[in-house]
PDB file of C-alpha atoms in Angstrom:
ATOM      1  CA  MET A   1      -9.081 -14.942 -20.628  1.00  0.00           C
ATOM      2  CA  ARG A   2      -5.685 -15.318 -18.889  1.00  0.00           C
ATOM      3  CA  ALA A   3      -5.352 -18.135 -16.338  1.00  0.00           C
ATOM      4  CA  SER A   4      -5.566 -17.073 -12.672  1.00  0.00           C
ATOM      5  CA  LEU A   5      -2.439 -17.076 -10.457  1.00  0.00           C
ATOM      6  CA  GLU A   6      -3.444 -18.982  -7.328  1.00  0.00           C
ATOM      7  CA  THR A   7      -1.842 -18.657  -3.858  1.00  0.00           C
ATOM      8  CA  ARG A   8      -3.180 -18.696  -0.321  1.00  0.00           C
ATOM      9  CA  VAL A   9      -3.629 -14.986  -0.628  1.00  0.00           C
ATOM     10  CA  THR A  10      -5.851 -15.313  -3.732  1.00  0.00           C
ATOM     11  CA  ARG A  11      -7.986 -18.004  -1.956  1.00  0.00           C
ATOM     12  CA  LEU A  12      -8.303 -16.002   1.163  1.00  0.00           C
ATOM     13  CA  LEU A  13      -9.264 -12.813  -0.607  1.00  0.00           C
ATOM     14  CA  GLY A  14     -11.364 -14.297  -3.536  1.00  0.00           C
ATOM     15  CA  ILE A  15      -9.256 -12.688  -6.247  1.00  0.00           C
ATOM     16  CA  ARG A  16      -7.616 -13.880  -9.415  1.00  0.00           C
ATOM     17  CA  TYR A  17      -4.166 -12.475  -9.061  1.00  0.00           C
ATOM     18  CA  PRO A  18      -2.165 -11.799  -5.837  1.00  0.00           C
ATOM     19  CA  ILE A  19      -1.732  -8.110  -6.529  1.00  0.00           C
ATOM     20  CA  VAL A  20      -2.892  -5.772  -3.785  1.00  0.00           C
ATOM     21  CA  GLN A  21      -3.129  -2.099  -4.262  1.00  0.00           C
ATOM     22  CA  GLY A  22      -1.797  -0.101  -1.324  1.00  0.00           C
ATOM     23  CA  GLY A  23      -3.798   2.024   1.013  1.00  0.00           C
ATOM     24  CA  LEU A  24      -2.714   5.441  -0.498  1.00  0.00           C
ATOM     25  CA  ALA A  25      -4.337   8.202   1.651  1.00  0.00           C
ATOM     26  CA  ARG A  26      -6.307  10.696  -0.430  1.00  0.00           C
ATOM     27  CA  VAL A  27      -5.443   8.868  -3.572  1.00  0.00           C
ATOM     28  CA  ALA A  28      -7.217   5.480  -3.214  1.00  0.00           C
ATOM     29  CA  THR A  29     -10.883   6.229  -3.664  1.00  0.00           C
ATOM     30  CA  ALA A  30     -13.723   4.039  -5.173  1.00  0.00           C
ATOM     31  CA  GLU A  31     -12.622   4.462  -8.841  1.00  0.00           C
ATOM     32  CA  LEU A  32      -9.050   3.093  -8.246  1.00  0.00           C
ATOM     33  CA  ALA A  33     -10.116   0.317  -5.834  1.00  0.00           C
ATOM     34  CA  ALA A  34     -12.821  -0.803  -8.211  1.00  0.00           C
ATOM     35  CA  ALA A  35     -10.606  -0.649 -11.267  1.00  0.00           C
ATOM     36  CA  VAL A  36      -7.922  -2.888  -9.541  1.00  0.00           C
ATOM     37  CA  SER A  37     -10.568  -5.335  -8.208  1.00  0.00           C
ATOM     38  CA  GLU A  38     -12.239  -5.581 -11.724  1.00  0.00           C
ATOM     39  CA  ALA A  39      -8.847  -6.432 -13.195  1.00  0.00           C
ATOM     40  CA  GLY A  40      -8.454  -9.328 -10.801  1.00  0.00           C
ATOM     41  CA  GLY A  41      -6.372  -7.824  -8.047  1.00  0.00           C
ATOM     42  CA  LEU A  42      -7.525  -6.365  -4.657  1.00  0.00           C
ATOM     43  CA  GLY A  43      -8.231  -2.592  -4.607  1.00  0.00           C
ATOM     44  CA  GLN A  44      -8.496  -0.699  -1.431  1.00  0.00           C
ATOM     45  CA  ILE A  45     -10.268   2.403  -0.315  1.00  0.00           C
ATOM     46  CA  ALA A  46      -8.128   4.656   1.859  1.00  0.00           C
ATOM     47  CA  SER A  47     -10.041   5.764   4.942  1.00  0.00           C
ATOM     48  CA  ALA A  48      -7.294   8.404   5.679  1.00  0.00           C
ATOM     49  CA  GLY A  49      -8.365  11.724   4.125  1.00  0.00           C
ATOM     50  CA  LEU A  50     -12.087  11.068   4.086  1.00  0.00           C
ATOM     51  CA  ALA A  51     -14.276  13.290   6.361  1.00  0.00           C
ATOM     52  CA  GLY A  52     -15.578  10.658   8.757  1.00  0.00           C
ATOM     53  CA  PRO A  53     -17.535   7.399   8.740  1.00  0.00           C
ATOM     54  CA  GLU A  54     -20.394   8.678   6.649  1.00  0.00           C
ATOM     55  CA  ALA A  55     -18.005   9.740   3.854  1.00  0.00           C
ATOM     56  CA  LEU A  56     -16.497   6.334   4.075  1.00  0.00           C
ATOM     57  CA  ARG A  57     -19.897   4.665   3.806  1.00  0.00           C
ATOM     58  CA  ALA A  58     -20.478   6.858   0.680  1.00  0.00           C
ATOM     59  CA  GLU A  59     -17.219   5.776  -0.817  1.00  0.00           C
ATOM     60  CA  ILE A  60     -17.844   2.029  -0.093  1.00  0.00           C
ATOM     61  CA  ARG A  61     -21.232   2.371  -1.825  1.00  0.00           C
ATOM     62  CA  ARG A  62     -19.704   4.131  -4.845  1.00  0.00           C
ATOM     63  CA  CYS A  63     -17.235   1.298  -5.102  1.00  0.00           C
ATOM     64  CA  ARG A  64     -19.912  -1.315  -4.971  1.00  0.00           C
ATOM     65  CA  ALA A  65     -21.702   0.430  -7.784  1.00  0.00           C
ATOM     66  CA  LEU A  66     -18.461   0.091  -9.865  1.00  0.00           C
ATOM     67  CA  THR A  67     -17.568  -3.551  -9.126  1.00  0.00           C
ATOM     68  CA  GLU A  68     -19.049  -6.676  -7.672  1.00  0.00           C
ATOM     69  CA  LYS A  69     -15.577  -8.028  -6.788  1.00  0.00           C
ATOM     70  CA  PRO A  70     -14.054  -7.968  -3.390  1.00  0.00           C
ATOM     71  CA  PHE A  71     -12.209  -4.881  -2.274  1.00  0.00           C
ATOM     72  CA  ALA A  72     -10.758  -3.707   1.079  1.00  0.00           C
ATOM     73  CA  VAL A  73     -10.782  -0.632   3.350  1.00  0.00           C
ATOM     74  CA  ASN A  74      -7.396   0.566   4.684  1.00  0.00           C
ATOM     75  CA  PHE A  75      -7.114   2.054   8.236  1.00  0.00           C
ATOM     76  CA  PRO A  76      -3.915   3.773   9.562  1.00  0.00           C
ATOM     77  CA  ILE A  77      -3.837   3.184  13.262  1.00  0.00           C
ATOM     78  CA  GLY A  78      -2.900   6.133  15.573  1.00  0.00           C
ATOM     79  CA  ARG A  79      -3.543   9.105  13.274  1.00  0.00           C
ATOM     80  CA  GLN A  80      -7.173   9.280  14.595  1.00  0.00           C
ATOM     81  CA  ASP A  81      -9.812   7.008  16.230  1.00  0.00           C
ATOM     82  CA  ILE A  82     -10.516   4.501  13.551  1.00  0.00           C
ATOM     83  CA  TRP A  83     -13.335   2.646  15.445  1.00  0.00           C
ATOM     84  CA  PRO A  84     -16.214   4.719  13.918  1.00  0.00           C
ATOM     85  CA  GLY A  85     -14.960   4.182  10.442  1.00  0.00           C
ATOM     86  CA  LEU A  86     -14.216   0.488  11.011  1.00  0.00           C
ATOM     87  CA  GLU A  87     -17.692  -0.098  12.422  1.00  0.00           C
ATOM     88  CA  ALA A  88     -19.224   1.715   9.451  1.00  0.00           C
ATOM     89  CA  THR A  89     -17.161  -0.421   7.096  1.00  0.00           C
ATOM     90  CA  LEU A  90     -18.247  -3.674   8.714  1.00  0.00           C
ATOM     91  CA  GLU A  91     -21.775  -2.619   8.723  1.00  0.00           C
ATOM     92  CA  GLU A  92     -21.572  -1.970   5.007  1.00  0.00           C
ATOM     93  CA  GLY A  93     -20.466  -5.575   4.561  1.00  0.00           C
ATOM     94  CA  VAL A  94     -16.890  -5.083   3.599  1.00  0.00           C
ATOM     95  CA  ARG A  95     -15.005  -8.195   4.709  1.00  0.00           C
ATOM     96  CA  ILE A  96     -11.422  -7.436   3.971  1.00  0.00           C
ATOM     97  CA  ILE A  97      -9.660  -4.910   6.246  1.00  0.00           C
ATOM     98  CA  ALA A  98      -6.142  -3.642   6.020  1.00  0.00           C
ATOM     99  CA  LEU A  99      -4.396  -2.165   9.045  1.00  0.00           C
ATOM    100  CA  THR A 100      -1.231  -0.110   9.208  1.00  0.00           C
ATOM    101  CA  ALA A 101       0.934   1.164  11.926  1.00  0.00           C
ATOM    102  CA  GLY A 102       0.093   0.969  15.613  1.00  0.00           C
ATOM    103  CA  ASN A 103      -1.330  -2.074  17.444  1.00  0.00           C
ATOM    104  CA  PRO A 104      -3.724  -3.984  15.388  1.00  0.00           C
ATOM    105  CA  ALA A 105      -4.908  -6.519  18.013  1.00  0.00           C
ATOM    106  CA  PRO A 106      -8.283  -5.000  19.078  1.00  0.00           C
ATOM    107  CA  TYR A 107      -9.324  -4.162  15.540  1.00  0.00           C
ATOM    108  CA  ILE A 108      -8.284  -7.792  14.375  1.00  0.00           C
ATOM    109  CA  LYS A 109     -10.529  -9.171  17.181  1.00  0.00           C
ATOM    110  CA  ARG A 110     -13.546  -7.049  16.042  1.00  0.00           C
ATOM    111  CA  CYS A 111     -12.985  -8.182  12.454  1.00  0.00           C
ATOM    112  CA  GLN A 112     -12.806 -11.775  13.552  1.00  0.00           C
ATOM    113  CA  GLU A 113     -16.231 -11.481  15.265  1.00  0.00           C
ATOM    114  CA  VAL A 114     -17.950 -10.817  11.898  1.00  0.00           C
ATOM    115  CA  GLY A 115     -15.709 -13.081   9.680  1.00  0.00           C
ATOM    116  CA  ALA A 116     -13.706 -10.270   8.074  1.00  0.00           C
ATOM    117  CA  LYS A 117     -10.193 -11.024   6.785  1.00  0.00           C
ATOM    118  CA  THR A 118      -7.309  -8.816   7.949  1.00  0.00           C
ATOM    119  CA  LEU A 119      -4.119  -7.738   6.312  1.00  0.00           C
ATOM    120  CA  VAL A 120      -1.503  -5.990   8.439  1.00  0.00           C
ATOM    121  CA  LEU A 121       1.228  -3.955   6.992  1.00  0.00           C
ATOM    122  CA  THR A 122       4.600  -4.674   8.803  1.00  0.00           C
ATOM    123  CA  ALA A 123       8.285  -4.083   8.329  1.00  0.00           C
ATOM    124  CA  GLY A 124      10.241  -7.365   9.078  1.00  0.00           C
ATOM    125  CA  PRO A 125       9.686 -10.718  10.809  1.00  0.00           C
ATOM    126  CA  GLU A 126       9.355  -9.352  14.401  1.00  0.00           C
ATOM    127  CA  LEU A 127       6.282  -7.174  13.605  1.00  0.00           C
ATOM    128  CA  ALA A 128       4.983  -9.876  11.335  1.00  0.00           C
ATOM    129  CA  ARG A 129       5.092 -12.296  14.239  1.00  0.00           C
ATOM    130  CA  LYS A 130       3.162  -9.941  16.428  1.00  0.00           C
ATOM    131  CA  ALA A 131       0.502  -9.473  13.782  1.00  0.00           C
ATOM    132  CA  GLU A 132       0.189 -13.281  13.382  1.00  0.00           C
ATOM    133  CA  ALA A 133      -0.108 -13.750  17.212  1.00  0.00           C
ATOM    134  CA  ALA A 134      -2.859 -11.027  17.232  1.00  0.00           C
ATOM    135  CA  GLY A 135      -4.718 -13.087  14.626  1.00  0.00           C
ATOM    136  CA  ALA A 136      -3.977 -11.518  11.374  1.00  0.00           C
ATOM    137  CA  ASP A 137      -4.914 -13.631   8.331  1.00  0.00           C
ATOM    138  CA  MET A 138      -1.895 -12.234   6.271  1.00  0.00           C
ATOM    139  CA  VAL A 139       0.790  -9.663   6.478  1.00  0.00           C
ATOM    140  CA  ALA A 140       2.632  -7.324   3.963  1.00  0.00           C
ATOM    141  CA  THR A 141       6.145  -6.601   4.718  1.00  0.00           C
ATOM    142  CA  VAL A 142       7.689  -3.475   3.382  1.00  0.00           C
ATOM    143  CA  GLY A 143      11.307  -3.025   2.430  1.00  0.00           C
ATOM    144  CA  TYR A 144      13.446   0.115   2.504  1.00  0.00           C
ATOM    145  CA  GLU A 145      12.852   0.787  -1.241  1.00  0.00           C
ATOM    146  CA  GLY A 146       9.200   1.381  -0.631  1.00  0.00           C
ATOM    147  CA  GLY A 147       7.332   4.724  -0.813  1.00  0.00           C
ATOM    148  CA  GLY A 148       5.461   6.164   2.109  1.00  0.00           C
ATOM    149  CA  HIS A 149       6.014   5.016   5.593  1.00  0.00           C
ATOM    150  CA  LEU A 150       8.765   2.354   6.233  1.00  0.00           C
ATOM    151  CA  GLY A 151      10.244   0.418   9.023  1.00  0.00           C
ATOM    152  CA  ARG A 152      13.056   1.923  11.025  1.00  0.00           C
ATOM    153  CA  SER A 153      15.768  -0.298   9.512  1.00  0.00           C
ATOM    154  CA  ASP A 154      17.335  -0.073   6.109  1.00  0.00           C
ATOM    155  CA  GLU A 155      16.554  -3.670   5.280  1.00  0.00           C
ATOM    156  CA  THR A 156      15.563  -4.217   1.665  1.00  0.00           C
ATOM    157  CA  THR A 157      12.668  -6.148   0.312  1.00  0.00           C
ATOM    158  CA  MET A 158      15.025  -8.846  -1.103  1.00  0.00           C
ATOM    159  CA  VAL A 159      16.306  -9.633   2.386  1.00  0.00           C
ATOM    160  CA  MET A 160      13.138  -8.928   4.412  1.00  0.00           C
ATOM    161  CA  VAL A 161      10.653 -11.033   2.445  1.00  0.00           C
ATOM    162  CA  PRO A 162      12.432 -14.465   2.881  1.00  0.00           C
ATOM    163  CA  ARG A 163      13.150 -13.621   6.616  1.00  0.00           C
ATOM    164  CA  THR A 164       9.428 -12.778   7.198  1.00  0.00           C
ATOM    165  CA  VAL A 165       8.250 -15.855   5.320  1.00  0.00           C
ATOM    166  CA  ALA A 166      10.398 -17.971   7.528  1.00  0.00           C
ATOM    167  CA  ALA A 167       9.101 -16.227  10.683  1.00  0.00           C
ATOM    168  CA  VAL A 168       5.339 -16.777  10.287  1.00  0.00           C
ATOM    169  CA  ARG A 169       2.915 -19.373   9.061  1.00  0.00           C
ATOM    170  CA  ILE A 170       0.333 -17.062   7.520  1.00  0.00           C
ATOM    171  CA  PRO A 171       0.718 -15.743   3.978  1.00  0.00           C
ATOM    172  CA  VAL A 172       3.164 -12.820   3.305  1.00  0.00           C
ATOM    173  CA  LEU A 173       2.825 -10.215   0.635  1.00  0.00           C
ATOM    174  CA  ALA A 174       5.969  -8.533  -0.588  1.00  0.00           C
ATOM    175  CA  SER A 175       6.052  -4.695  -0.727  1.00  0.00           C
ATOM    176  CA  GLY A 176       8.688  -2.174  -1.492  1.00  0.00           C
ATOM    177  CA  GLY A 177      10.256  -1.602  -4.894  1.00  0.00           C
ATOM    178  CA  ILE A 178       7.668  -3.658  -6.861  1.00  0.00           C
ATOM    179  CA  ALA A 179       6.206  -2.252  -9.929  1.00  0.00           C
ATOM    180  CA  THR A 180       6.486  -4.943 -12.686  1.00  0.00           C
ATOM    181  CA  GLY A 181       5.744  -8.535 -13.428  1.00  0.00           C
ATOM    182  CA  ALA A 182       9.428  -9.298 -12.780  1.00  0.00           C
ATOM    183  CA  GLY A 183       8.960  -8.002  -9.184  1.00  0.00           C
ATOM    184  CA  LEU A 184       5.846 -10.127  -8.762  1.00  0.00           C
ATOM    185  CA  LEU A 185       7.740 -13.194  -9.950  1.00  0.00           C
ATOM    186  CA  ALA A 186      10.682 -12.361  -7.639  1.00  0.00           C
ATOM    187  CA  ALA A 187       8.371 -12.010  -4.690  1.00  0.00           C
ATOM    188  CA  LEU A 188       6.940 -15.339  -5.307  1.00  0.00           C
ATOM    189  CA  ALA A 189      10.365 -16.873  -5.693  1.00  0.00           C
ATOM    190  CA  LEU A 190      11.273 -15.332  -2.367  1.00  0.00           C
ATOM    191  CA  GLY A 191       8.360 -17.227  -0.719  1.00  0.00           C
ATOM    192  CA  ALA A 192       5.789 -14.349  -0.698  1.00  0.00           C
ATOM    193  CA  GLU A 193       2.329 -15.260  -1.905  1.00  0.00           C
ATOM    194  CA  GLY A 194       1.580 -12.015  -3.546  1.00  0.00           C
ATOM    195  CA  VAL A 195       2.578  -8.235  -3.746  1.00  0.00           C
ATOM    196  CA  GLU A 196       1.336  -5.006  -2.318  1.00  0.00           C
ATOM    197  CA  MET A 197       2.049  -1.943  -4.419  1.00  0.00           C
ATOM    198  CA  GLY A 198       1.531   1.765  -3.741  1.00  0.00           C
ATOM    199  CA  THR A 199       3.590   3.915  -6.016  1.00  0.00           C
ATOM    200  CA  ARG A 200       2.767   2.047  -9.198  1.00  0.00           C
ATOM    201  CA  PHE A 201      -0.992   2.594  -8.649  1.00  0.00           C
ATOM    202  CA  VAL A 202      -0.554   6.284  -7.749  1.00  0.00           C
ATOM    203  CA  ALA A 203       0.385   6.536 -11.467  1.00  0.00           C
ATOM    204  CA  ALA A 204      -2.838   4.921 -12.446  1.00  0.00           C
ATOM    205  CA  ALA A 205      -5.394   6.847 -14.455  1.00  0.00           C
ATOM    206  CA  GLU A 206      -8.053   6.170 -11.789  1.00  0.00           C
ATOM    207  CA  ALA A 207      -5.992   7.314  -8.945  1.00  0.00           C
ATOM    208  CA  LYS A 208      -7.263  10.536  -7.257  1.00  0.00           C
ATOM    209  CA  ALA A 209      -3.905  12.258  -7.611  1.00  0.00           C
ATOM    210  CA  HIS A 210      -3.060  15.480  -9.405  1.00  0.00           C
ATOM    211  CA  PRO A 211      -1.772  14.863 -12.891  1.00  0.00           C
ATOM    212  CA  ALA A 212       1.492  16.738 -12.144  1.00  0.00           C
ATOM    213  CA  TYR A 213       2.203  14.057  -9.311  1.00  0.00           C
ATOM    214  CA  LYS A 214       1.476  11.210 -11.600  1.00  0.00           C
ATOM    215  CA  GLN A 215       3.614  12.520 -14.375  1.00  0.00           C
ATOM    216  CA  ALA A 216       6.404  13.219 -11.942  1.00  0.00           C
ATOM    217  CA  LEU A 217       6.377   9.493 -10.889  1.00  0.00           C
ATOM    218  CA  ALA A 218       6.591   8.458 -14.484  1.00  0.00           C
ATOM    219  CA  ALA A 219       9.524  10.697 -15.149  1.00  0.00           C
ATOM    220  CA  ALA A 220      11.548  10.174 -11.970  1.00  0.00           C
ATOM    221  CA  GLN A 221      14.582   7.853 -11.472  1.00  0.00           C
ATOM    222  CA  PRO A 222      15.335   5.743  -8.392  1.00  0.00           C
ATOM    223  CA  GLY A 223      17.944   8.281  -7.076  1.00  0.00           C
ATOM    224  CA  GLU A 224      15.279  11.114  -7.130  1.00  0.00           C
ATOM    225  CA  THR A 225      13.607   9.843  -3.900  1.00  0.00           C
ATOM    226  CA  MET A 226      14.716  10.587  -0.295  1.00  0.00           C
ATOM    227  CA  ILE A 227      13.762   9.723   3.306  1.00  0.00           C
ATOM    228  CA  ILE A 228      12.164  12.250   5.612  1.00  0.00           C
ATOM    229  CA  LYS A 229      10.940  11.994   9.249  1.00  0.00           C
ATOM    230  CA  LYS A 230      13.726   9.787  10.507  1.00  0.00           C
ATOM    231  CA  THR A 231      14.209  11.872  13.575  1.00  0.00           C
ATOM    232  CA  LEU A 232      10.510  11.294  14.423  1.00  0.00           C
ATOM    233  CA  GLY A 233      11.069   7.527  14.370  1.00  0.00           C
ATOM    234  CA  MET A 234       8.661   7.076  11.487  1.00  0.00           C
ATOM    235  CA  PRO A 235      10.709   7.447   8.243  1.00  0.00           C
ATOM    236  CA  GLY A 236       9.015   7.706   4.895  1.00  0.00           C
ATOM    237  CA  ARG A 237      10.190   7.878   1.267  1.00  0.00           C
ATOM    238  CA  VAL A 238       9.149  10.833  -0.921  1.00  0.00           C
ATOM    239  CA  LEU A 239      10.103  12.418  -4.151  1.00  0.00           C
ATOM    240  CA  ILE A 240      13.006  14.794  -3.773  1.00  0.00           C
ATOM    241  CA  SER A 241      11.655  18.447  -3.799  1.00  0.00           C
ATOM    242  CA  PRO A 242      12.798  21.768  -2.295  1.00  0.00           C
ATOM    243  CA  TYR A 243      10.153  21.330   0.482  1.00  0.00           C
ATOM    244  CA  ALA A 244      11.276  17.760   1.315  1.00  0.00           C
ATOM    245  CA  GLU A 245      14.939  18.983   1.419  1.00  0.00           C
ATOM    246  CA  ARG A 246      13.868  21.679   3.914  1.00  0.00           C
ATOM    247  CA  ILE A 247      12.292  19.038   6.030  1.00  0.00           C
ATOM    248  CA  VAL A 248      15.523  17.044   6.105  1.00  0.00           C
ATOM    249  CA  ALA A 249      17.689  20.181   6.657  1.00  0.00           C
ATOM    250  CA  ALA A 250      15.558  21.080   9.685  1.00  0.00           C
ATOM    251  CA  GLU A 251      15.974  17.524  11.080  1.00  0.00           C
ATOM    252  CA  ALA A 252      19.769  17.678  10.632  1.00  0.00           C
ATOM    253  CA  ALA A 253      19.875  21.088  12.359  1.00  0.00           C
ATOM    254  CA  GLY A 254      18.090  19.635  15.328  1.00  0.00           C
ATOM    255  CA  ALA A 255      14.829  21.604  15.009  1.00  0.00           C
ATOM    256  CA  PRO A 256      12.382  21.022  17.721  1.00  0.00           C
ATOM    257  CA  LYS A 257       9.966  18.096  17.152  1.00  0.00           C
ATOM    258  CA  GLU A 258       6.967  20.360  16.956  1.00  0.00           C
ATOM    259  CA  GLU A 259       8.555  22.303  14.021  1.00  0.00           C
ATOM    260  CA  ILE A 260       9.110  19.116  12.185  1.00  0.00           C
ATOM    261  CA  VAL A 261       5.571  17.763  12.776  1.00  0.00           C
ATOM    262  CA  ALA A 262       4.172  21.056  11.409  1.00  0.00           C
ATOM    263  CA  MET A 263       6.156  20.741   8.344  1.00  0.00           C
ATOM    264  CA  ILE A 264       4.905  17.169   7.664  1.00  0.00           C
ATOM    265  CA  ALA A 265       1.235  18.015   8.319  1.00  0.00           C
ATOM    266  CA  GLY A 266      -1.232  16.362   5.995  1.00  0.00           C
ATOM    267  CA  THR A 267      -1.990  19.876   4.497  1.00  0.00           C
ATOM    268  CA  ALA A 268       1.604  19.927   3.172  1.00  0.00           C
ATOM    269  CA  ASN A 269       1.264  16.560   1.601  1.00  0.00           C
ATOM    270  CA  ALA A 270      -2.143  17.564   0.105  1.00  0.00           C
ATOM    271  CA  ARG A 271      -0.637  20.606  -1.676  1.00  0.00           C
ATOM    272  CA  GLY A 272       1.302  18.086  -3.929  1.00  0.00           C
ATOM    273  CA  THR A 273      -1.068  15.151  -3.898  1.00  0.00           C
ATOM    274  CA  ASP A 274      -4.143  17.252  -4.551  1.00  0.00           C
ATOM    275  CA  GLU A 275      -3.038  20.585  -6.011  1.00  0.00           C
ATOM    276  CA  GLY A 276       0.059  19.552  -7.919  1.00  0.00           C
ATOM    277  CA  ASP A 277       2.443  21.858  -6.059  1.00  0.00           C
ATOM    278  CA  LEU A 278       5.353  19.457  -6.066  1.00  0.00           C
ATOM    279  CA  ALA A 279       7.999  21.972  -5.099  1.00  0.00           C
ATOM    280  CA  GLY A 280       6.104  23.358  -2.184  1.00  0.00           C
ATOM    281  CA  SER A 281       5.160  20.083  -0.645  1.00  0.00           C
ATOM    282  CA  TYR A 282       6.212  16.406  -0.229  1.00  0.00           C
ATOM    283  CA  VAL A 283       4.714  13.442  -2.075  1.00  0.00           C
ATOM    284  CA  TRP A 284       5.178   9.824  -1.370  1.00  0.00           C
ATOM    285  CA  ALA A 285       7.202   7.729  -3.799  1.00  0.00           C
ATOM    286  CA  GLY A 286       9.254   4.515  -3.746  1.00  0.00           C
ATOM    287  CA  GLN A 287      12.415   3.676  -5.604  1.00  0.00           C
ATOM    288  CA  CYS A 288      10.326   1.748  -8.128  1.00  0.00           C
ATOM    289  CA  VAL A 289       9.677   5.187  -9.825  1.00  0.00           C
ATOM    290  CA  GLY A 290      12.656   4.098 -11.945  1.00  0.00           C
ATOM    291  CA  LEU A 291      10.417   1.263 -13.397  1.00  0.00           C
ATOM    292  CA  ILE A 292       7.474   3.366 -14.199  1.00  0.00           C
ATOM    293  CA  ASP A 293       7.464   5.236 -17.553  1.00  0.00           C
ATOM    294  CA  ARG A 294       3.774   6.147 -18.168  1.00  0.00           C
ATOM    295  CA  VAL A 295       0.415   6.806 -16.555  1.00  0.00           C
ATOM    296  CA  GLU A 296      -2.144   4.087 -17.531  1.00  0.00           C
ATOM    297  CA  PRO A 297      -5.389   2.474 -16.375  1.00  0.00           C
ATOM    298  CA  ALA A 298      -5.074   0.289 -13.331  1.00  0.00           C
ATOM    299  CA  GLY A 299      -6.488  -2.752 -15.287  1.00  0.00           C
ATOM    300  CA  ALA A 300      -3.595  -2.337 -17.792  1.00  0.00           C
ATOM    301  CA  ILE A 301      -1.069  -2.287 -14.900  1.00  0.00           C
ATOM    302  CA  VAL A 302      -2.488  -5.518 -13.456  1.00  0.00           C
ATOM    303  CA  GLU A 303      -2.768  -7.290 -16.808  1.00  0.00           C
ATOM    304  CA  CYS A 304       0.803  -6.117 -17.808  1.00  0.00           C
ATOM    305  CA  MET A 305       2.222  -7.427 -14.667  1.00  0.00           C
ATOM    306  CA  VAL A 306       0.663 -10.883 -14.897  1.00  0.00           C
ATOM    307  CA  ALA A 307       1.842 -11.175 -18.586  1.00  0.00           C
ATOM    308  CA  GLU A 308       5.373 -10.118 -17.656  1.00  0.00           C
ATOM    309  CA  ALA A 309       5.390 -12.685 -14.810  1.00  0.00           C
ATOM    310  CA  GLU A 310       4.225 -15.342 -17.205  1.00  0.00           C
ATOM    311  CA  ALA A 311       6.984 -14.514 -19.722  1.00  0.00           C
ATOM    312  CA  GLY A 312       9.662 -14.375 -16.993  1.00  0.00           C
ATOM    313  CA  LEU A 313       8.526 -17.700 -15.708  1.00  0.00           C
ATOM    314  CA  ALA A 314       8.766 -19.228 -19.234  1.00  0.00           C
ATOM    315  CA  ARG A 315      12.321 -17.717 -19.599  1.00  0.00           C
ATOM    316  CA  LEU A 316      13.402 -19.233 -16.331  1.00  0.00           C
ATOM    317  CA  ARG A 317      12.058 -22.645 -17.112  1.00  0.00           C
ATOM    318  CA  ALA A 318      13.964 -22.705 -20.238  1.00  0.00           C
ATOM    319  CA  MET A 319      17.202 -22.203 -18.353  1.00  0.00           C
ATOM    320  CA  PHE A 320      16.665 -25.329 -16.208  1.00  0.00           C
TER     321      PHE A 320
END
């Protein structure tokens, strides 16, 4: 068995490797979360897209039937009232909670009351400091290369990670543009204590994404992604598609906010994620699509990353 890779993140979470699967609404269900955790990383169940707290309870129980390893539940703040789902999750005994967007402070306080660890997704040192002040146990900082929702600046992971590490005392996970062991090794060199990956795990066999979406990620190049929703103040990176181009064109033409909001509704995203209609929808994807060339089991992704990081470290040692 390969040796573990120990950082403060692995010790806090009780995992072998500092590799965390992203929240991935509608994609990260029990099968993916369990597969990542079984391989030594940290899998997450996405609460977004589930039909309420009882559906979330069922998903947690399905995950427990698949793995005895730790896993997390991810909550996006602001889209809906997350309190019922959070309470159900804590009642089910899950003790790792990931929070994205919005103000995490009240939810962190509730998690602290039951001894649950919290990971807060941020974009840059300023938001990381706020998360730390609110009591977060660790943060993930997402650079401009990342897929899905990003910060409002165009600061890249290579620059953002060391600035965030210098700004806080809690552990930092690097996110955005990472899909290989070289990316893991680079993140550690920049001072991060692990990585959080979304796009790479969408292209995992266990991900609940349409095969056409997964194959599109494996076939895409870095230049085949684009940013939508800038005019709404919440930019996100997607695969280029006719539908995504219509969103950007509407934004450029000064379309009313209500029109843009209607175009980016979850139902539009689901047409691609769930039904495989990539031309008539938008689907999240980071620039790391250029590093993905196949769909494979999540366990193979984790093992390959660790092996690549070990080989890269050996190569670097030989240079000194």
